[in-house]
Coordinates of C-alpha atoms in Angstrom, one line a residue:
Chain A
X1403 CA -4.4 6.1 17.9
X1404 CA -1.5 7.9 15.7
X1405 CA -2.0 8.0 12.2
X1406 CA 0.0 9.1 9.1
X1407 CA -1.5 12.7 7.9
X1408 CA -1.3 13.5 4.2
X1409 CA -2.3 17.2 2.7
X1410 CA -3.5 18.5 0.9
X1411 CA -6.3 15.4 0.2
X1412 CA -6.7 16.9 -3.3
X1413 CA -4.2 18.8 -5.5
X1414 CA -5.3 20.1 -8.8
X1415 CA -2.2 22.0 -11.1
X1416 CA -1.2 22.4 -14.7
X1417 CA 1.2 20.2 -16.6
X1418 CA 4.8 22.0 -16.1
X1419 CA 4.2 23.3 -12.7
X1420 CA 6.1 21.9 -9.3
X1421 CA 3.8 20.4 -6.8
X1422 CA 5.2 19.5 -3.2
X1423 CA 3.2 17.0 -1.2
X1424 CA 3.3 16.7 2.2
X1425 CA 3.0 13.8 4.4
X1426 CA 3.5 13.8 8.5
X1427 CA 4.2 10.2 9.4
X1428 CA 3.9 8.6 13.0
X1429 CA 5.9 10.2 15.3
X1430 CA 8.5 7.2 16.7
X1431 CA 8.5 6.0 13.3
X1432 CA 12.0 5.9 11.2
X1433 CA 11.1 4.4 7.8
X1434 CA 9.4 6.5 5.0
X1435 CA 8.0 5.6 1.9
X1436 CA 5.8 6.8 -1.0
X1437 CA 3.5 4.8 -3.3
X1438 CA 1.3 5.8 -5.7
X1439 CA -2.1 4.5 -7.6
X1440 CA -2.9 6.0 -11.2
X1441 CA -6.8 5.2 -11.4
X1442 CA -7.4 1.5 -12.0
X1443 CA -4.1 0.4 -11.6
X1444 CA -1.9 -0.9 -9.0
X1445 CA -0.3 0.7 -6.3
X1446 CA 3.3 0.7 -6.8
X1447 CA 6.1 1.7 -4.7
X1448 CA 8.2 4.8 -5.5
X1449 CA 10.4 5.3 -2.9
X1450 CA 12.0 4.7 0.8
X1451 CA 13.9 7.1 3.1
X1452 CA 15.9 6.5 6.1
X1453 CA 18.3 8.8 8.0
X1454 CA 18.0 11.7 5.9
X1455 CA 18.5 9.4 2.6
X1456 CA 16.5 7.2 0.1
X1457 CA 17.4 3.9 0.7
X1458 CA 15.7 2.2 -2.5
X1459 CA 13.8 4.3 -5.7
X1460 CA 12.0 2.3 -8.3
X1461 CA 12.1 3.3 -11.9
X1462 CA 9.4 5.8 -11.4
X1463 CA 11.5 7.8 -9.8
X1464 CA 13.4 9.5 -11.9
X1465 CA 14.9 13.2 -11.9
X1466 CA 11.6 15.0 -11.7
X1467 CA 10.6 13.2 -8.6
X1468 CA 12.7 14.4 -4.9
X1469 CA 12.0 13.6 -1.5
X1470 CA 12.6 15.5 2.1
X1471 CA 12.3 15.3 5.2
X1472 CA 12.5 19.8 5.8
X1473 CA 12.2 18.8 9.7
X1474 CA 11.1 16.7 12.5
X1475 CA 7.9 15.7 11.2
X1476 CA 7.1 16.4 7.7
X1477 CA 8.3 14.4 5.0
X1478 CA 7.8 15.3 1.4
X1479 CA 7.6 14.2 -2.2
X1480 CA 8.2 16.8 -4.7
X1481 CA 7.4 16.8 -8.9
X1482 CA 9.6 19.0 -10.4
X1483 CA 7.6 19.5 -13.5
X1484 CA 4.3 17.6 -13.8
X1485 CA 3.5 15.6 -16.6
X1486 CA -0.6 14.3 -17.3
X1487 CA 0.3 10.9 -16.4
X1488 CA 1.7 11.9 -13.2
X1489 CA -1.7 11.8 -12.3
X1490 CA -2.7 9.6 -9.3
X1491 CA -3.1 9.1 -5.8
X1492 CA 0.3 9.4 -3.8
X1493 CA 0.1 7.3 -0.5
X1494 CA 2.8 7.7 2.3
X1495 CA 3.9 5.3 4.8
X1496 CA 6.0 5.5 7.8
X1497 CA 6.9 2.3 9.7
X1498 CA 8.9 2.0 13.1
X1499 CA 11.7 -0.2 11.9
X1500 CA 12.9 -1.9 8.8
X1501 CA 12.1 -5.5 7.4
X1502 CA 15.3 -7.8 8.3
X1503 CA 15.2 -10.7 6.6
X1504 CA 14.7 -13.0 9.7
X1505 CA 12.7 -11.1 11.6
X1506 CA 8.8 -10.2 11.5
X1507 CA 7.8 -7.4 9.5
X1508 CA 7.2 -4.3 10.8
X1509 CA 4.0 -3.2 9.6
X1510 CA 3.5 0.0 7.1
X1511 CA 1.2 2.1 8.3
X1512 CA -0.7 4.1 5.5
X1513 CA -1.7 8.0 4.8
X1514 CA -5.2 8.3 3.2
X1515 CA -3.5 9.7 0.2
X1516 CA -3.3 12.9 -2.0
X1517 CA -5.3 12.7 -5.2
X1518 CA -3.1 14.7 -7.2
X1519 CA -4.6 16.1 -10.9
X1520 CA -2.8 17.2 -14.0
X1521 CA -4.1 19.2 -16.6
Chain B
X1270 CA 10.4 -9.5 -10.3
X1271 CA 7.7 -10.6 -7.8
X1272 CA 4.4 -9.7 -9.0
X1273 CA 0.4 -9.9 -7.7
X1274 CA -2.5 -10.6 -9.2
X1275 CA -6.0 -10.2 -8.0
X1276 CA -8.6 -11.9 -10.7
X1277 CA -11.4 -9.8 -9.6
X1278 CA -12.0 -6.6 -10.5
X1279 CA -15.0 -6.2 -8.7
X1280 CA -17.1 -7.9 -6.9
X1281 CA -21.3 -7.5 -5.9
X1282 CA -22.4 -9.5 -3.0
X1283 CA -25.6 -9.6 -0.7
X1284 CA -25.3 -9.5 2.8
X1285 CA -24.7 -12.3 4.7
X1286 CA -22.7 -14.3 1.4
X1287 CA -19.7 -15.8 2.0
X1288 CA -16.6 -14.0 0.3
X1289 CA -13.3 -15.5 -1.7
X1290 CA -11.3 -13.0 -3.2
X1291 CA -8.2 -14.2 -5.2
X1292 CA -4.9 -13.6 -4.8
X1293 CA -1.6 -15.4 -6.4
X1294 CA 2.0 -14.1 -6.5
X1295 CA 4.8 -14.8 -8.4
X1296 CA 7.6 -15.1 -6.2
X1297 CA 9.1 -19.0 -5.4
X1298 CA 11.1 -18.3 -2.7
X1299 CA 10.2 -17.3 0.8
X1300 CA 7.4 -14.6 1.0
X1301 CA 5.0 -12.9 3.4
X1302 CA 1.8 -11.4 2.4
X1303 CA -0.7 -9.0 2.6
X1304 CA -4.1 -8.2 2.8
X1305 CA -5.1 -4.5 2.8
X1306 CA -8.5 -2.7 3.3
X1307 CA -9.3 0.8 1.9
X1308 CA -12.6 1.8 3.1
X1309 CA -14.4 5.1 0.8
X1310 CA -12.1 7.6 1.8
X1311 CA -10.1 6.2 4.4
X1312 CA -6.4 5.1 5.1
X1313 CA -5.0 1.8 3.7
X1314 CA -5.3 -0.4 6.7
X1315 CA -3.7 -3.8 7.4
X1316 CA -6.7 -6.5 7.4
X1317 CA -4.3 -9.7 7.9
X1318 CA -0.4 -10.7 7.2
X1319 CA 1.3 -14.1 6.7
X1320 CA 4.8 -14.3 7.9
X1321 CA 5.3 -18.3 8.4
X1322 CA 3.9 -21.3 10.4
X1323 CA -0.6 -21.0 10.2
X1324 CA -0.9 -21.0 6.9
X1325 CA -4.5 -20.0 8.0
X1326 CA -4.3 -16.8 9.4
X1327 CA -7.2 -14.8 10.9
X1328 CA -7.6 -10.8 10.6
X1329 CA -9.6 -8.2 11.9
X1330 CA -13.6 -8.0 11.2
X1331 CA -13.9 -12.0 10.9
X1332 CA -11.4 -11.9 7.7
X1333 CA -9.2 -15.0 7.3
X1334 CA -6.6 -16.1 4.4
X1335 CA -5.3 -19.1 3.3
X1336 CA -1.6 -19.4 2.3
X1337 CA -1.2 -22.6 -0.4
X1338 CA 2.2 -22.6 -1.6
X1339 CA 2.1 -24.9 -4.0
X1340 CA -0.6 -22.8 -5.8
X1341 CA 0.9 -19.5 -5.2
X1342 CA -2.3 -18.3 -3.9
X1343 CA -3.4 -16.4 -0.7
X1344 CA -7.0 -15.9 -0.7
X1345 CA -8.8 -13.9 1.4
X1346 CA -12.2 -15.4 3.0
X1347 CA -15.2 -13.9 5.3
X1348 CA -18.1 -16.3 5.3
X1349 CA -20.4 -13.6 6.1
X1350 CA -20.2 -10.0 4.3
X1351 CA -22.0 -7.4 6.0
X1352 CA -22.9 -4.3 4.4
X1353 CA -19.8 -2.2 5.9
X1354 CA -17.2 -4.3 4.5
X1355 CA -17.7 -2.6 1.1
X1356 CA -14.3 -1.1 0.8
X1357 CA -11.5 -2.5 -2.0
X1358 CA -9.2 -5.3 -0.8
X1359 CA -5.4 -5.1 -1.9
X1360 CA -3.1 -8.1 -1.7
X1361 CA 0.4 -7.4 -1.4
X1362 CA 3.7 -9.2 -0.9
X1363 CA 6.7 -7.9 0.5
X1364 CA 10.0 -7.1 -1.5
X1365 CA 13.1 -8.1 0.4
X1366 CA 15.0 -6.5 -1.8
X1367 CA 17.8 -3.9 -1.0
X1368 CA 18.3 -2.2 2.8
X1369 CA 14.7 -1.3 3.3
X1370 CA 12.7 -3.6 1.3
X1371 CA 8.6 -2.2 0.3
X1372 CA 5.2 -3.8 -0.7
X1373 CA 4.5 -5.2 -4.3
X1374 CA 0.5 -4.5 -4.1
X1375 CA -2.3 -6.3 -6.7
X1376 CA -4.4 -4.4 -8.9
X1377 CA -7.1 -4.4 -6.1
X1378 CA -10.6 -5.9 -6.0
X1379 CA -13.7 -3.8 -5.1
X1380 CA -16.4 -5.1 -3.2
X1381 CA -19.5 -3.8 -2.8
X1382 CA -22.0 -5.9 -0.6
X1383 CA -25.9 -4.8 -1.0
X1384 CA -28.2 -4.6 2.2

């Protein structure tokens, strides 16, 4: 069964330093996203990409955060300069089509996530 | 802004107890909702999902939730834990909003079920 692929599982790097991490969704799919889940909190949405473009950013995502999609298969989510509470887990999700607002949902299918560390 | 909240933090159960976890949302308008599983180090996986019609609606691994519109609630039920559903159970709704739209999750609730 395909699955999204997330690496590295765990990232561990010093507050200032860039960090890039990588996701490889579902092959047929179009639709991109990133979440993330600081310890004990919610998971919230940071950002969606279709077509070589973000299509929606939530207030996280400010200048320090970028994503990519470098080629067919990888797409990636990159912190400029890392701050302590940019610690968390990072989730990616590819689905195969958007939501329209009359039609089913098209299910998000989830990475296991990259526990990323700040010191 | 739509907004979830799962009451339970965590929860203990023995095998073979029946489970409600708590869910209500904010949003009055229309919605569909989510109920995610994360297993110890495994993916986020999609347990059960509420678009319209049912407002019963049956998942994998004997999970069912209940949508009540009128109390803003979608609760997830099993009326017979096991010892491998210990995982943490996410509710999320989704966010129509702009070209894409994405999922507004809970806090989570952790279950652990004893043998």
């Amino acid at each position: 069964e395909p699955e999204v692929t997330q690496t590295p599982s765990h990232q561990v790097t010093q507050m200032g330093q860039e960090v890039i991490l990588r996701c490889v969704p579902i092959s047929n799919h179009l639709y991109f996203y990133w979440y993330r889940q600081i310890l004990g909190q919610k998971v919230e949405f940071l950002v969606s990409f279709y077509n070589n473009e973000i299509s929606e950013k939530s207030e996280i995502f400010d200048d320090q955060f970028s994503v990519e999609r470098p080629d067919g298969s990888n797409f990636t989510l990159k912190i400029r300069s890392t701050k302590l509470e940019d610690s968390a887990m990072y989730f990616c999700a590819s689905s195969e089509t958007r939501a329209l607002a009359r039609l089913p949902y098209n299910e998000q299918f989830f990475g296991p996530g990259t526990r990323l560390t700040v010191l | 802004a739509q907004s979830v909240s799962q009451h339970n933090h965590h929860v203990i159960l023995s095998e073979a107890a029946s489970l409600e976890l708590g869910c209500n949302y904010s949003y009055g308008g229309t919605v569909n909702l989510f109920w995610y599983v994360q297993y110890p180090g495994q993916h986020l996986q999609l347990l059960l999902k509420y678009f319209s019609g049912d407002p019963l609606v049956k998942g994998i691994k004997g999970f069912e939730a209940e949508f009540i519109k009128s109390k803003f609630s979608f609760n997830l039920r099993k009326p017979s834990v096991q010892w491998s559903d210990t995982a943490e159970y996410f509710c999320a709704v989704f966010n129509y909003g702009g070209s894409q739209g994405n999922l507004i999750f809970g806090k989570g609730t952790k279950l652990s079920v004893k043998p």
